Coordinates of C-alpha atoms in Angstrom, one line a residue:
Chain A
M128 CA 3.0 -4.9 2.3
A129 CA 2.9 -4.8 5.4
E130 CA 5.2 -3.5 7.6
Y131 CA 6.9 -5.0 10.0
L132 CA 9.6 -3.2 12.8
I133 CA 12.3 -5.5 12.6
L134 CA 14.1 -5.3 17.0
I135 CA 17.5 -6.1 17.4
A136 CA 18.4 -7.3 21.0
E137 CA 22.2 -7.6 22.0
D138 CA 25.0 -8.2 24.4
E139 CA 25.7 -4.5 25.5
N140 CA 28.9 -5.5 26.6
A141 CA 30.0 -7.3 24.3
Y142 CA 29.9 -4.6 22.0
A143 CA 31.8 -2.4 25.1
A144 CA 33.9 -4.7 24.3
A145 CA 34.9 -4.6 20.7
T146 CA 37.6 -4.4 19.0
P147 CA 37.4 -1.4 16.1
D148 CA 37.8 -4.5 13.9
V149 CA 35.0 -5.9 14.8
Y150 CA 32.7 -2.8 15.4
Q151 CA 34.1 -2.9 11.3
Q152 CA 32.4 -5.5 10.5
V153 CA 29.0 -5.3 12.3
M154 CA 28.9 -1.5 9.6
E155 CA 29.7 -3.3 6.5
A156 CA 27.1 -6.2 7.9
H157 CA 24.1 -3.4 8.1
M158 CA 25.5 -2.2 4.6
R159 CA 25.5 -5.6 3.2
F160 CA 21.3 -5.8 4.6
A161 CA 20.6 -2.6 3.3
E162 CA 21.7 -4.4 -0.2
Q163 CA 19.8 -7.6 0.4
V164 CA 16.6 -6.1 1.6
P165 CA 15.9 -4.7 -1.7
E166 CA 17.1 -7.6 -3.8
K167 CA 14.2 -9.8 -1.5
G168 CA 12.0 -7.7 -3.2
G169 CA 10.5 -6.3 1.3
K170 CA 11.6 -2.1 1.4
I171 CA 13.4 -1.2 3.9
V172 CA 11.2 2.4 5.8
E173 CA 13.9 3.3 8.2
G174 CA 16.3 1.9 10.3
R175 CA 18.6 3.0 13.1
A176 CA 20.6 2.2 16.4
L177 CA 20.2 3.2 19.4
Q178 CA 22.2 5.0 22.3
P179 CA 23.2 1.7 25.0
T180 CA 20.6 1.4 27.7
S181 CA 22.9 2.8 30.8
T182 CA 21.5 6.3 28.6
A183 CA 17.8 5.1 29.5
T184 CA 14.9 7.1 30.7
T185 CA 12.6 5.4 32.2
I186 CA 8.3 7.5 32.7
R187 CA 6.6 5.6 35.1
G188 CA 3.7 7.8 36.0
D189 CA 5.4 11.1 36.2
V190 CA 8.4 9.7 38.5
V191 CA 11.4 9.7 36.3
T192 CA 14.4 6.6 37.1
D193 CA 17.6 6.4 35.7
G194 CA 18.0 3.4 32.8
P195 CA 15.7 0.7 31.0
F196 CA 12.7 -0.5 31.9
V197 CA 14.4 -3.7 32.9
E198 CA 17.7 -4.7 32.7
T199 CA 18.1 -7.6 31.0
K200 CA 21.7 -9.3 29.3
E201 CA 19.7 -8.7 25.3
A202 CA 19.0 -5.2 24.9
I203 CA 17.2 -3.7 21.7
G204 CA 20.5 -1.8 20.7
G205 CA 18.1 -0.4 17.2
Y206 CA 15.3 -1.8 15.2
Y207 CA 14.2 -1.8 11.0
L208 CA 11.1 -0.3 10.1
I209 CA 10.5 -2.7 6.9
E210 CA 7.9 -3.9 4.5
A211 CA 6.7 -7.4 3.8
R212 CA 4.3 -9.2 1.9
D213 CA 3.8 -11.1 4.7
L214 CA 5.1 -12.7 7.7
D215 CA 7.4 -15.8 6.1
H216 CA 8.9 -13.0 3.5
A217 CA 9.8 -10.7 6.5
L218 CA 11.0 -13.5 9.0
E219 CA 13.5 -14.7 5.7
I220 CA 14.3 -10.8 5.4
G221 CA 14.0 -10.7 9.7
K222 CA 17.0 -13.9 9.4
L223 CA 19.1 -11.3 7.7
C224 CA 18.9 -8.8 9.6
P225 CA 22.9 -8.9 11.7
A226 CA 23.3 -9.8 14.7
R227 CA 25.8 -11.2 15.6
F228 CA 25.8 -10.2 19.9
G229 CA 22.4 -11.6 20.0
C230 CA 19.2 -11.7 18.0
V231 CA 16.1 -9.7 16.4
E232 CA 12.2 -10.4 17.3
V233 CA 9.7 -9.9 14.1
R234 CA 6.6 -7.8 14.9
P235 CA 3.7 -7.1 13.1
I236 CA 3.1 -3.3 13.0
R237 CA -0.9 -2.3 14.1
V238 CA -2.8 -1.0 12.1
F239 CA -5.9 1.2 12.9
N240 CA -8.9 2.8 10.4
Chain B
M200 CA -24.2 -16.4 12.5
S201 CA -27.0 -16.2 15.0
S202 CA -29.2 -14.2 12.5
V203 CA -28.7 -16.6 9.6
P204 CA -31.8 -18.6 9.1
R205 CA -30.9 -22.1 9.3
D206 CA -32.8 -23.8 6.7
G207 CA -31.6 -20.8 4.5
G208 CA -28.5 -21.1 1.6
E209 CA -28.0 -24.9 1.3
P210 CA -27.7 -25.2 -2.5
A211 CA -30.6 -26.3 -4.3
G212 CA -30.7 -28.0 -7.4
G213 CA -28.3 -26.1 -9.1
A214 CA -25.3 -28.1 -6.9
G215 CA -26.9 -31.0 -8.9
D216 CA -27.1 -32.8 -5.3
G217 CA -30.8 -30.9 -3.9
A218 CA -33.6 -33.3 -3.4
G219 CA -34.1 -36.4 -6.0
D220 CA -30.2 -37.2 -5.9
G221 CA -30.4 -38.6 -2.4
T222 CA -30.0 -41.7 -0.4
A223 CA -33.3 -42.3 1.4
A224 CA -33.0 -41.6 5.2
G225 CA -33.9 -44.5 7.2
P226 CA -34.5 -43.8 11.5
G227 CA -30.2 -42.7 13.1
A228 CA -29.1 -42.7 8.7
V229 CA -28.5 -38.4 8.3
P230 CA -27.1 -38.2 12.3
E231 CA -24.6 -40.7 11.1
A232 CA -24.5 -39.5 7.4
I233 CA -24.0 -36.1 9.4
A234 CA -21.1 -37.5 11.9
D235 CA -19.1 -39.4 9.8
A236 CA -18.9 -36.0 6.7
H237 CA -17.9 -34.0 10.2
R238 CA -14.6 -36.9 10.4
R239 CA -14.0 -37.2 6.4
E240 CA -15.0 -34.1 5.1
W241 CA -14.4 -30.8 8.2
A242 CA -10.6 -30.1 7.4
L243 CA -11.5 -29.8 2.5
V244 CA -14.7 -27.9 3.8
L245 CA -13.0 -25.6 6.7
A246 CA -10.5 -25.3 4.0
A247 CA -12.0 -25.1 0.9
T248 CA -14.7 -21.5 3.9
A249 CA -11.2 -20.0 4.3
R250 CA -11.2 -19.1 1.0
V251 CA -14.4 -17.3 0.6
A252 CA -14.7 -16.5 4.1
G253 CA -11.1 -14.6 4.6
D254 CA -11.0 -15.6 8.3
L255 CA -10.2 -18.4 9.7
D256 CA -12.6 -17.7 12.7
L257 CA -16.1 -16.6 10.7
A258 CA -14.9 -19.7 8.0
E259 CA -15.6 -22.0 11.4
E260 CA -18.5 -20.1 12.2
C261 CA -20.4 -21.3 9.1
V262 CA -19.2 -24.6 8.6
Q263 CA -20.5 -25.2 12.6
D264 CA -23.5 -23.7 11.2
A265 CA -23.6 -25.5 7.6
Y266 CA -23.0 -29.6 9.7
A267 CA -26.2 -27.6 11.6
A268 CA -27.9 -27.8 8.4
A269 CA -27.3 -30.8 7.5
L270 CA -29.5 -32.5 9.8
A271 CA -32.7 -30.4 8.4
A272 CA -31.7 -30.3 4.4
W273 CA -30.9 -34.5 4.3
T274 CA -34.2 -35.2 6.9
R275 CA -35.7 -33.6 4.0
Q276 CA -34.6 -33.8 1.2
G277 CA -32.1 -37.4 2.0
V278 CA -27.6 -37.3 2.1
P279 CA -26.9 -35.9 -0.8
R280 CA -24.3 -38.3 -3.0
N281 CA -21.7 -36.0 -2.1
P282 CA -21.9 -34.2 1.6
A283 CA -18.6 -32.8 0.9
A284 CA -19.6 -30.4 -1.5
W285 CA -22.8 -29.5 -0.5
L286 CA -21.5 -29.0 3.3
T287 CA -18.9 -26.9 1.7
T288 CA -21.7 -24.7 -0.1
T289 CA -23.6 -24.2 1.5
A290 CA -20.7 -23.1 4.4
R291 CA -19.7 -20.4 1.7
R292 CA -22.9 -19.6 1.0
R293 CA -22.8 -18.2 4.1
A294 CA -20.1 -16.8 4.8
I295 CA -20.5 -14.2 1.7
D296 CA -23.7 -12.9 3.4
A297 CA -22.2 -11.9 5.9
L298 CA -19.8 -10.8 4.6
R299 CA -21.5 -8.7 3.2
R300 CA -23.2 -7.5 6.4
D301 CA -20.2 -6.7 8.0
R302 CA -18.2 -5.4 5.3
V303 CA -16.6 -3.0 7.7
L304 CA -16.3 -5.1 10.5
R305 CA -14.7 -8.2 8.5
A306 CA -12.7 -6.4 6.6
K307 CA -10.5 -5.0 9.1
L308 CA -7.1 -8.3 8.9
P309 CA -7.7 -10.9 6.5
L310 CA -6.6 -13.9 6.1
L311 CA -3.6 -13.7 3.8
I312 CA -5.0 -16.0 0.9
E313 CA -1.9 -16.0 -1.8
P314 CA -2.2 -17.8 -5.0
D315 CA -2.5 -21.3 -5.9
P316 CA 0.2 -23.3 -3.4
P317 CA 3.8 -24.2 -5.3
V318 CA 3.4 -27.9 -4.9
A319 CA 1.2 -29.6 -7.3
T320 CA -2.0 -31.9 -5.6
S321 CA -2.8 -33.6 -7.9
T322 CA -4.7 -36.4 -6.3
P323 CA -9.3 -35.3 -5.9
P324 CA -10.7 -34.5 -3.3
A325 CA -11.4 -37.6 -0.8
A326 CA -15.2 -36.3 -1.5
G327 CA -15.0 -37.3 -5.2
A328 CA -18.0 -38.2 -6.5
G329 CA -19.9 -35.2 -7.4
E330 CA -18.6 -34.3 -11.4
E331 CA -20.9 -31.6 -11.7
D332 CA -20.0 -29.6 -9.0
D333 CA -17.6 -27.0 -8.9
P334 CA -15.3 -28.7 -7.9
I335 CA -14.4 -28.5 -3.8
P336 CA -11.2 -26.3 -3.7
D337 CA -8.1 -29.0 -1.6
D338 CA -6.8 -26.3 0.3
R339 CA -6.4 -28.6 2.8
L340 CA -2.5 -28.8 2.8
R341 CA -3.4 -24.9 3.2
L342 CA -4.1 -25.1 6.1
I343 CA -2.7 -27.5 7.8
F344 CA 0.5 -25.7 6.9
T345 CA -0.9 -22.1 8.6
C346 CA -2.2 -24.2 11.5
C347 CA 1.9 -26.1 11.5
H348 CA 3.5 -22.9 10.9
P349 CA 6.9 -22.3 12.6
A350 CA 6.0 -18.5 14.5
L351 CA 3.8 -20.5 16.3
A352 CA 4.2 -22.4 19.8
R353 CA 4.5 -25.8 19.4
E354 CA 1.6 -26.5 21.8
A355 CA -0.2 -23.9 19.4
Q356 CA -0.4 -25.7 16.3
V357 CA -1.7 -28.9 17.9
A358 CA -4.3 -27.7 18.7
L359 CA -4.4 -25.5 16.5
T360 CA -4.9 -28.3 13.6
L361 CA -7.1 -30.8 16.3
R362 CA -9.6 -28.2 16.0
L363 CA -9.6 -27.0 12.9
V364 CA -8.0 -29.4 10.6
C365 CA -9.8 -32.1 12.5
G366 CA -12.4 -30.2 13.0
L367 CA -13.0 -30.9 17.3
T368 CA -14.1 -28.9 20.1
T369 CA -11.9 -26.5 23.2
V370 CA -13.3 -29.0 24.6
E371 CA -12.1 -32.3 23.9
I372 CA -9.0 -30.7 22.8
A373 CA -8.8 -29.6 26.1
Q374 CA -9.8 -33.2 28.1
A375 CA -6.9 -35.2 25.0
F376 CA -3.9 -32.8 26.8
L377 CA -5.4 -32.3 30.2
V378 CA -6.1 -28.5 31.2
S379 CA -9.0 -26.6 31.2
E380 CA -11.4 -25.7 28.8
P381 CA -9.6 -21.5 29.1
T382 CA -6.3 -22.5 28.8
M383 CA -6.4 -24.0 25.7
A384 CA -9.4 -21.3 24.2
A385 CA -7.2 -18.9 25.1
R386 CA -4.9 -20.7 23.6
V387 CA -6.7 -21.1 19.8
T388 CA -7.5 -17.8 20.3
R389 CA -4.1 -16.4 21.0
A390 CA -3.1 -18.6 17.7
K391 CA -6.0 -17.4 14.9
K392 CA -4.8 -13.8 16.3
K393 CA -1.0 -14.2 15.8
I394 CA -2.0 -15.4 12.3
S395 CA -4.1 -13.2 10.9
A396 CA -2.4 -10.2 13.3
A397 CA 0.9 -11.1 11.9
R398 CA -0.4 -12.4 8.4
I399 CA 1.4 -15.8 8.5
P400 CA -0.4 -16.8 4.9
Y401 CA -2.9 -19.1 4.0
R402 CA -0.4 -21.0 1.9
V403 CA 1.7 -24.4 1.0
P404 CA 5.7 -23.0 1.3
G405 CA 7.8 -23.4 -1.4
E406 CA 9.7 -25.9 -3.1
A407 CA 12.9 -24.0 -0.7
E408 CA 10.6 -23.3 2.7
L409 CA 8.6 -27.0 2.0
P410 CA 11.4 -29.6 3.5
D411 CA 11.5 -28.0 7.2
R412 CA 7.4 -26.7 7.0
L413 CA 6.9 -30.4 6.4
D414 CA 8.3 -31.4 9.2
A415 CA 6.6 -28.7 11.3
V416 CA 3.5 -30.1 10.4
L417 CA 4.8 -34.2 10.8
T418 CA 6.0 -33.7 14.4
V419 CA 2.5 -31.9 15.1
V420 CA 1.1 -35.2 14.1
H421 CA 2.6 -38.1 15.3
L422 CA 2.6 -36.2 18.7
L423 CA -0.3 -36.7 18.3
Y424 CA -0.5 -40.1 17.9
T425 CA 2.1 -40.8 20.3
T426 CA 0.2 -38.6 22.5
G427 CA -2.6 -41.1 22.1
H428 CA -0.3 -44.5 22.2
T429 CA 0.7 -43.4 25.1
A430 CA -1.8 -41.2 26.8
P431 CA 0.0 -39.0 29.0
G432 CA -1.9 -39.6 31.7
G433 CA -4.8 -41.4 33.5
P434 CA -6.4 -44.8 33.7
D435 CA -6.2 -46.3 29.9
L436 CA -2.7 -46.9 27.7
V437 CA -4.3 -45.9 25.2
R438 CA -6.3 -42.2 24.0
A439 CA -8.5 -44.4 20.1
D440 CA -9.7 -40.9 19.7
L441 CA -6.3 -40.0 19.6
V442 CA -4.7 -42.5 17.4
E443 CA -7.1 -42.6 15.0
R444 CA -7.0 -38.8 14.2
A445 CA -3.9 -38.7 13.9
I446 CA -3.9 -41.8 11.5
G447 CA -6.7 -39.2 9.4
L448 CA -4.1 -37.0 9.1
A449 CA -1.4 -38.7 8.4
R450 CA -3.6 -40.6 5.7
M451 CA -4.3 -37.2 5.1
L452 CA -0.6 -36.1 4.0
H453 CA 0.4 -38.7 2.6
A454 CA -2.9 -38.8 -0.8
L455 CA -1.5 -34.7 -0.5
M456 CA 1.8 -34.8 -0.9
P457 CA 2.6 -38.6 -2.9
D458 CA 5.9 -38.4 -3.5
E459 CA 7.0 -36.7 -0.5
R460 CA 8.8 -39.3 1.2
E461 CA 8.5 -38.1 4.7
A462 CA 5.1 -38.2 4.5
S463 CA 5.4 -41.8 3.9
G464 CA 7.7 -42.5 6.4
L465 CA 5.2 -40.9 9.3
L466 CA 2.0 -43.3 8.0
A467 CA 4.3 -46.4 7.7
L468 CA 5.4 -45.6 11.2
I469 CA 2.1 -45.3 13.0
L470 CA 0.5 -47.6 11.4
L471 CA 3.7 -49.9 12.1
T472 CA 3.0 -48.7 15.4
D473 CA -0.6 -48.8 15.3
A474 CA -1.1 -52.8 13.9
R475 CA 0.0 -53.5 17.9
R476 CA -2.6 -51.6 19.7
A477 CA -4.9 -54.8 20.5
T478 CA -2.3 -56.4 22.9
R479 CA -0.1 -53.8 24.0
A480 CA -2.3 -54.4 26.8
D481 CA -4.5 -57.8 28.7
A482 CA -8.4 -57.9 28.8
G483 CA -6.7 -56.3 32.7
G484 CA -5.9 -53.7 30.9
R485 CA -2.2 -54.6 32.0
L486 CA 0.9 -53.6 29.5
L487 CA 2.1 -56.3 28.0
L488 CA 5.6 -55.4 27.1
L489 CA 6.3 -55.7 23.1
E490 CA 7.6 -59.1 24.3
E491 CA 4.9 -61.4 26.5
Q492 CA 2.3 -59.5 22.9
D493 CA 0.9 -62.4 20.9
R494 CA 2.0 -61.1 17.9
S495 CA -0.8 -63.2 16.0
C496 CA -2.8 -61.4 16.9
W497 CA -1.3 -58.4 14.9
D498 CA -2.3 -56.9 12.7
R499 CA -1.7 -58.5 9.5
E500 CA -3.3 -56.2 6.5
V501 CA -2.4 -52.9 8.7
I502 CA 1.6 -54.0 8.3
A503 CA 1.6 -55.0 4.9
E504 CA 0.2 -51.4 4.3
G505 CA 3.5 -49.9 6.7
A506 CA 5.7 -52.2 4.8
A507 CA 5.2 -50.9 0.7
L508 CA 5.0 -47.8 2.8
V509 CA 8.3 -48.1 3.8
R510 CA 9.8 -48.8 0.9
E511 CA 8.4 -46.5 -0.7
A512 CA 9.8 -43.9 2.6
L513 CA 13.9 -45.4 1.3
R514 CA 13.4 -45.2 -1.4
G515 CA 16.8 -42.8 -2.5
A516 CA 19.4 -40.4 -0.6
R517 CA 19.8 -39.7 2.8
P518 CA 16.1 -41.1 4.4
G519 CA 14.9 -39.2 6.9
R520 CA 13.4 -39.5 10.2
F521 CA 10.5 -40.4 10.3
A522 CA 11.1 -44.0 7.2
V523 CA 14.1 -45.0 9.6
Q524 CA 11.9 -44.8 12.3
A525 CA 8.8 -46.8 9.8
A526 CA 12.3 -49.0 9.3
I527 CA 13.0 -50.1 12.3
A528 CA 9.4 -50.3 13.4
A529 CA 8.4 -52.2 10.1
L530 CA 11.5 -54.9 11.6
H531 CA 10.1 -55.5 14.7
A532 CA 5.8 -55.5 13.1
E533 CA 7.5 -58.7 11.1
A534 CA 10.1 -61.0 13.3
P535 CA 8.4 -63.6 14.4
S536 CA 9.2 -63.3 17.2
Y537 CA 10.9 -61.3 20.1
A538 CA 13.7 -62.9 20.2
E539 CA 14.3 -64.0 16.8
T540 CA 14.3 -60.7 15.9
D541 CA 16.9 -58.9 14.0
W542 CA 18.5 -57.3 16.5
P543 CA 21.8 -56.5 15.1
Q544 CA 20.1 -54.5 11.7
I545 CA 18.4 -52.3 14.5
A546 CA 20.7 -51.5 16.2
G547 CA 22.5 -50.6 13.6
L548 CA 19.3 -48.1 11.9
Y549 CA 19.6 -46.1 15.7
D550 CA 23.0 -45.8 14.4
V551 CA 21.9 -44.1 11.4
L552 CA 18.9 -42.4 12.5
L553 CA 20.7 -40.5 15.1
G554 CA 23.6 -39.6 12.5
I555 CA 20.3 -37.8 10.9
W556 CA 18.6 -36.5 14.2
S557 CA 20.8 -36.0 17.3
S558 CA 18.2 -36.4 20.3
P559 CA 18.9 -38.7 23.1
V560 CA 15.5 -40.6 22.5
V561 CA 16.9 -41.9 20.1
A562 CA 20.2 -43.1 21.6
L563 CA 18.4 -44.7 25.0
N564 CA 16.7 -47.0 21.5
R565 CA 20.2 -47.3 20.2
A566 CA 20.6 -48.9 23.8
V567 CA 17.8 -51.1 24.1
A568 CA 19.1 -51.9 21.3
V569 CA 22.6 -53.0 21.7
A570 CA 21.3 -54.5 25.1
M571 CA 19.1 -57.5 22.4
A572 CA 21.6 -57.9 20.3
C573 CA 25.1 -57.7 21.9
G574 CA 23.9 -58.1 26.2
P575 CA 22.9 -56.1 29.2
A576 CA 25.8 -54.9 30.5
A577 CA 26.5 -53.7 26.7
G578 CA 23.3 -51.6 26.9
L579 CA 23.7 -50.9 30.1
A580 CA 27.1 -49.0 30.0
Q581 CA 25.3 -46.5 26.9
I582 CA 23.2 -45.8 29.3
G583 CA 25.6 -44.9 31.9
E584 CA 26.7 -42.8 29.2
L585 CA 23.0 -40.7 28.6
E586 CA 22.6 -40.4 32.1
A587 CA 24.9 -37.7 32.5
D588 CA 21.7 -35.6 29.6
T589 CA 20.1 -33.5 31.3
R590 CA 18.1 -33.5 28.7
L591 CA 16.4 -36.5 29.5
A592 CA 16.7 -36.0 32.6
G593 CA 12.9 -37.1 34.2
Y594 CA 12.1 -38.8 30.7
R595 CA 11.2 -41.4 31.9
Y596 CA 11.8 -44.2 30.1
L597 CA 15.4 -44.5 31.0
P598 CA 15.3 -45.8 34.4
A599 CA 12.3 -47.8 33.3
A600 CA 15.5 -49.5 31.0
K601 CA 17.6 -49.0 33.1
A602 CA 16.3 -51.0 35.7
D603 CA 15.2 -54.0 32.7
L604 CA 18.8 -54.2 32.2
L605 CA 20.0 -54.3 35.5
R606 CA 17.2 -57.1 36.7
R607 CA 18.6 -59.1 33.8
L608 CA 22.4 -59.0 34.9
G609 CA 20.2 -60.0 37.8
N610 CA 21.7 -56.9 39.9
Q611 CA 18.8 -56.7 42.5
A612 CA 19.2 -54.3 44.7
E613 CA 20.6 -51.3 41.7
A614 CA 17.4 -52.6 39.7
A615 CA 14.7 -52.0 42.3
Q616 CA 16.1 -48.2 42.6
A617 CA 16.2 -47.8 38.8
Y618 CA 12.2 -48.8 39.2
R619 CA 11.4 -46.5 41.8
D620 CA 13.6 -43.6 40.2
A621 CA 10.9 -44.7 36.7
L622 CA 7.8 -45.2 39.1
A623 CA 8.8 -41.5 40.4
L624 CA 7.6 -40.1 37.0
T625 CA 5.6 -42.4 35.6
D626 CA 1.2 -40.8 35.7
N627 CA -0.5 -43.8 33.1
D628 CA -2.2 -45.9 35.6
A629 CA -1.1 -49.0 33.6
E630 CA 3.0 -47.9 33.6
R631 CA 2.4 -47.3 36.8
D632 CA 1.1 -50.8 37.5
F633 CA 3.7 -52.2 35.1
L634 CA 6.5 -51.2 37.0
A635 CA 5.1 -51.7 40.2
R636 CA 4.7 -55.2 39.8
R637 CA 8.0 -55.1 38.3
L638 CA 9.7 -54.1 41.1
T639 CA 8.2 -56.0 43.1
E640 CA 9.7 -58.9 41.3
V641 CA 13.1 -57.5 41.5
T642 CA 12.0 -57.1 45.4
G643 CA 10.9 -60.0 46.4
P644 CA 7.2 -60.7 47.3
P645 CA 6.3 -58.0 50.8
R646 CA 7.1 -59.9 53.9
D647 CA 3.9 -60.0 57.0

């Protein structure tokens, strides 16, 4: 098994405008995802949601500035660290990951030995 | 691999292909046999070596070394009866030696070799002959599916296929696609790195994924063919080397997956199109349209082979896009003349094609068929609708088709403008020359 990070990039404005109903659906989708991954033979090592980019602080060198390192319509709002057999398996899992206001990126974790 | 002696490591008598079994080598016979083995067996040898090397770079190095070692060994011992087996055994030994030497270095990011593919391939390796040899595992499908993995960009898929499956050098691939050698080298290196770092498995996809994954493979081969069929730029209309490679790949896929209808469809499409190659330009390299081509010079044997494959590809419900395109190509190839072509049926097949593959290029082709079946005005109306489609902006065959229909309708002024638009988008010299000739026709001879 290898580790992959599923980065969830979505439109923050869509979430800001979302009704409680939508939030509820998103929560349920993520709970369903947590059940589906082991069914697919993978494993979620860890999964977290992030506060919006308006709370981000960037440090470049030793200069501290308000905001994310790059302003984009879609921003990383959460991630899952998963275990999968190979990229095909990781992509199969990634396709199940909820991201109704954007997309997910699947990146292999680099292993140093 | 430079430390491996060139003469060491090739199979001795044990492989059954040593001295005495070989054919007597006349002058030039050995280099010719090596070139032939490179063309025919590269994919088989590399794919089988990758299994042992566990790394595409190492596998490539070892296979290149094996071809280099063949020159001395075959000159001395004669050309083995089964060159692929000899080359594979040699390359695999070198890979094992290298792995023993550099165990630590090589152990980092191995190629992910999956157990045997779920898709059975009943066809024996093309090398076939040497029954007493160790069977060479036919991993060519694994190799091409890995090269055409959807996690790789299309241009990387094309480059990797030419490099790993066809054995072309980076320089040759760069020349074929009109990019610089460092650009192509970087593209190939990046793609190979992604295969190992992201763990793209070295395997044939399972049944559920197969249709999509096969479509990607067939698309790459078709792209190679179309790039060769009308070179994107330069003096020659056709790049024969790319065309031959694409035909070779299509034949290989059909042989390895005889039950996949779209693999039959692609081979049929390519053969039926290519049967006309000799007549697509005149002796001076001038482009000849379908209606001007000498049909008696079309390759009837190839057309018959293609037509038989179309029947295979069309059997069963819901034919694929390559099968339908091949059926259209077959109607063209078998028509006694341009005028006697079954245009209504061709237009109907384009409708079917649009139903399974919604592409504006297909819609443009349908418009041309409709113009032949129902008159230029009907075709022109469809082209008018397509001009609003931004996906066709910059597509040279749109203004070229429009110009032709306007010319047929006698609308010289608008035809001239459309020919100018097409010329502005065309870099192939033979096509430019054709469009310029037509432009002169509709504007009248230049006055002085």
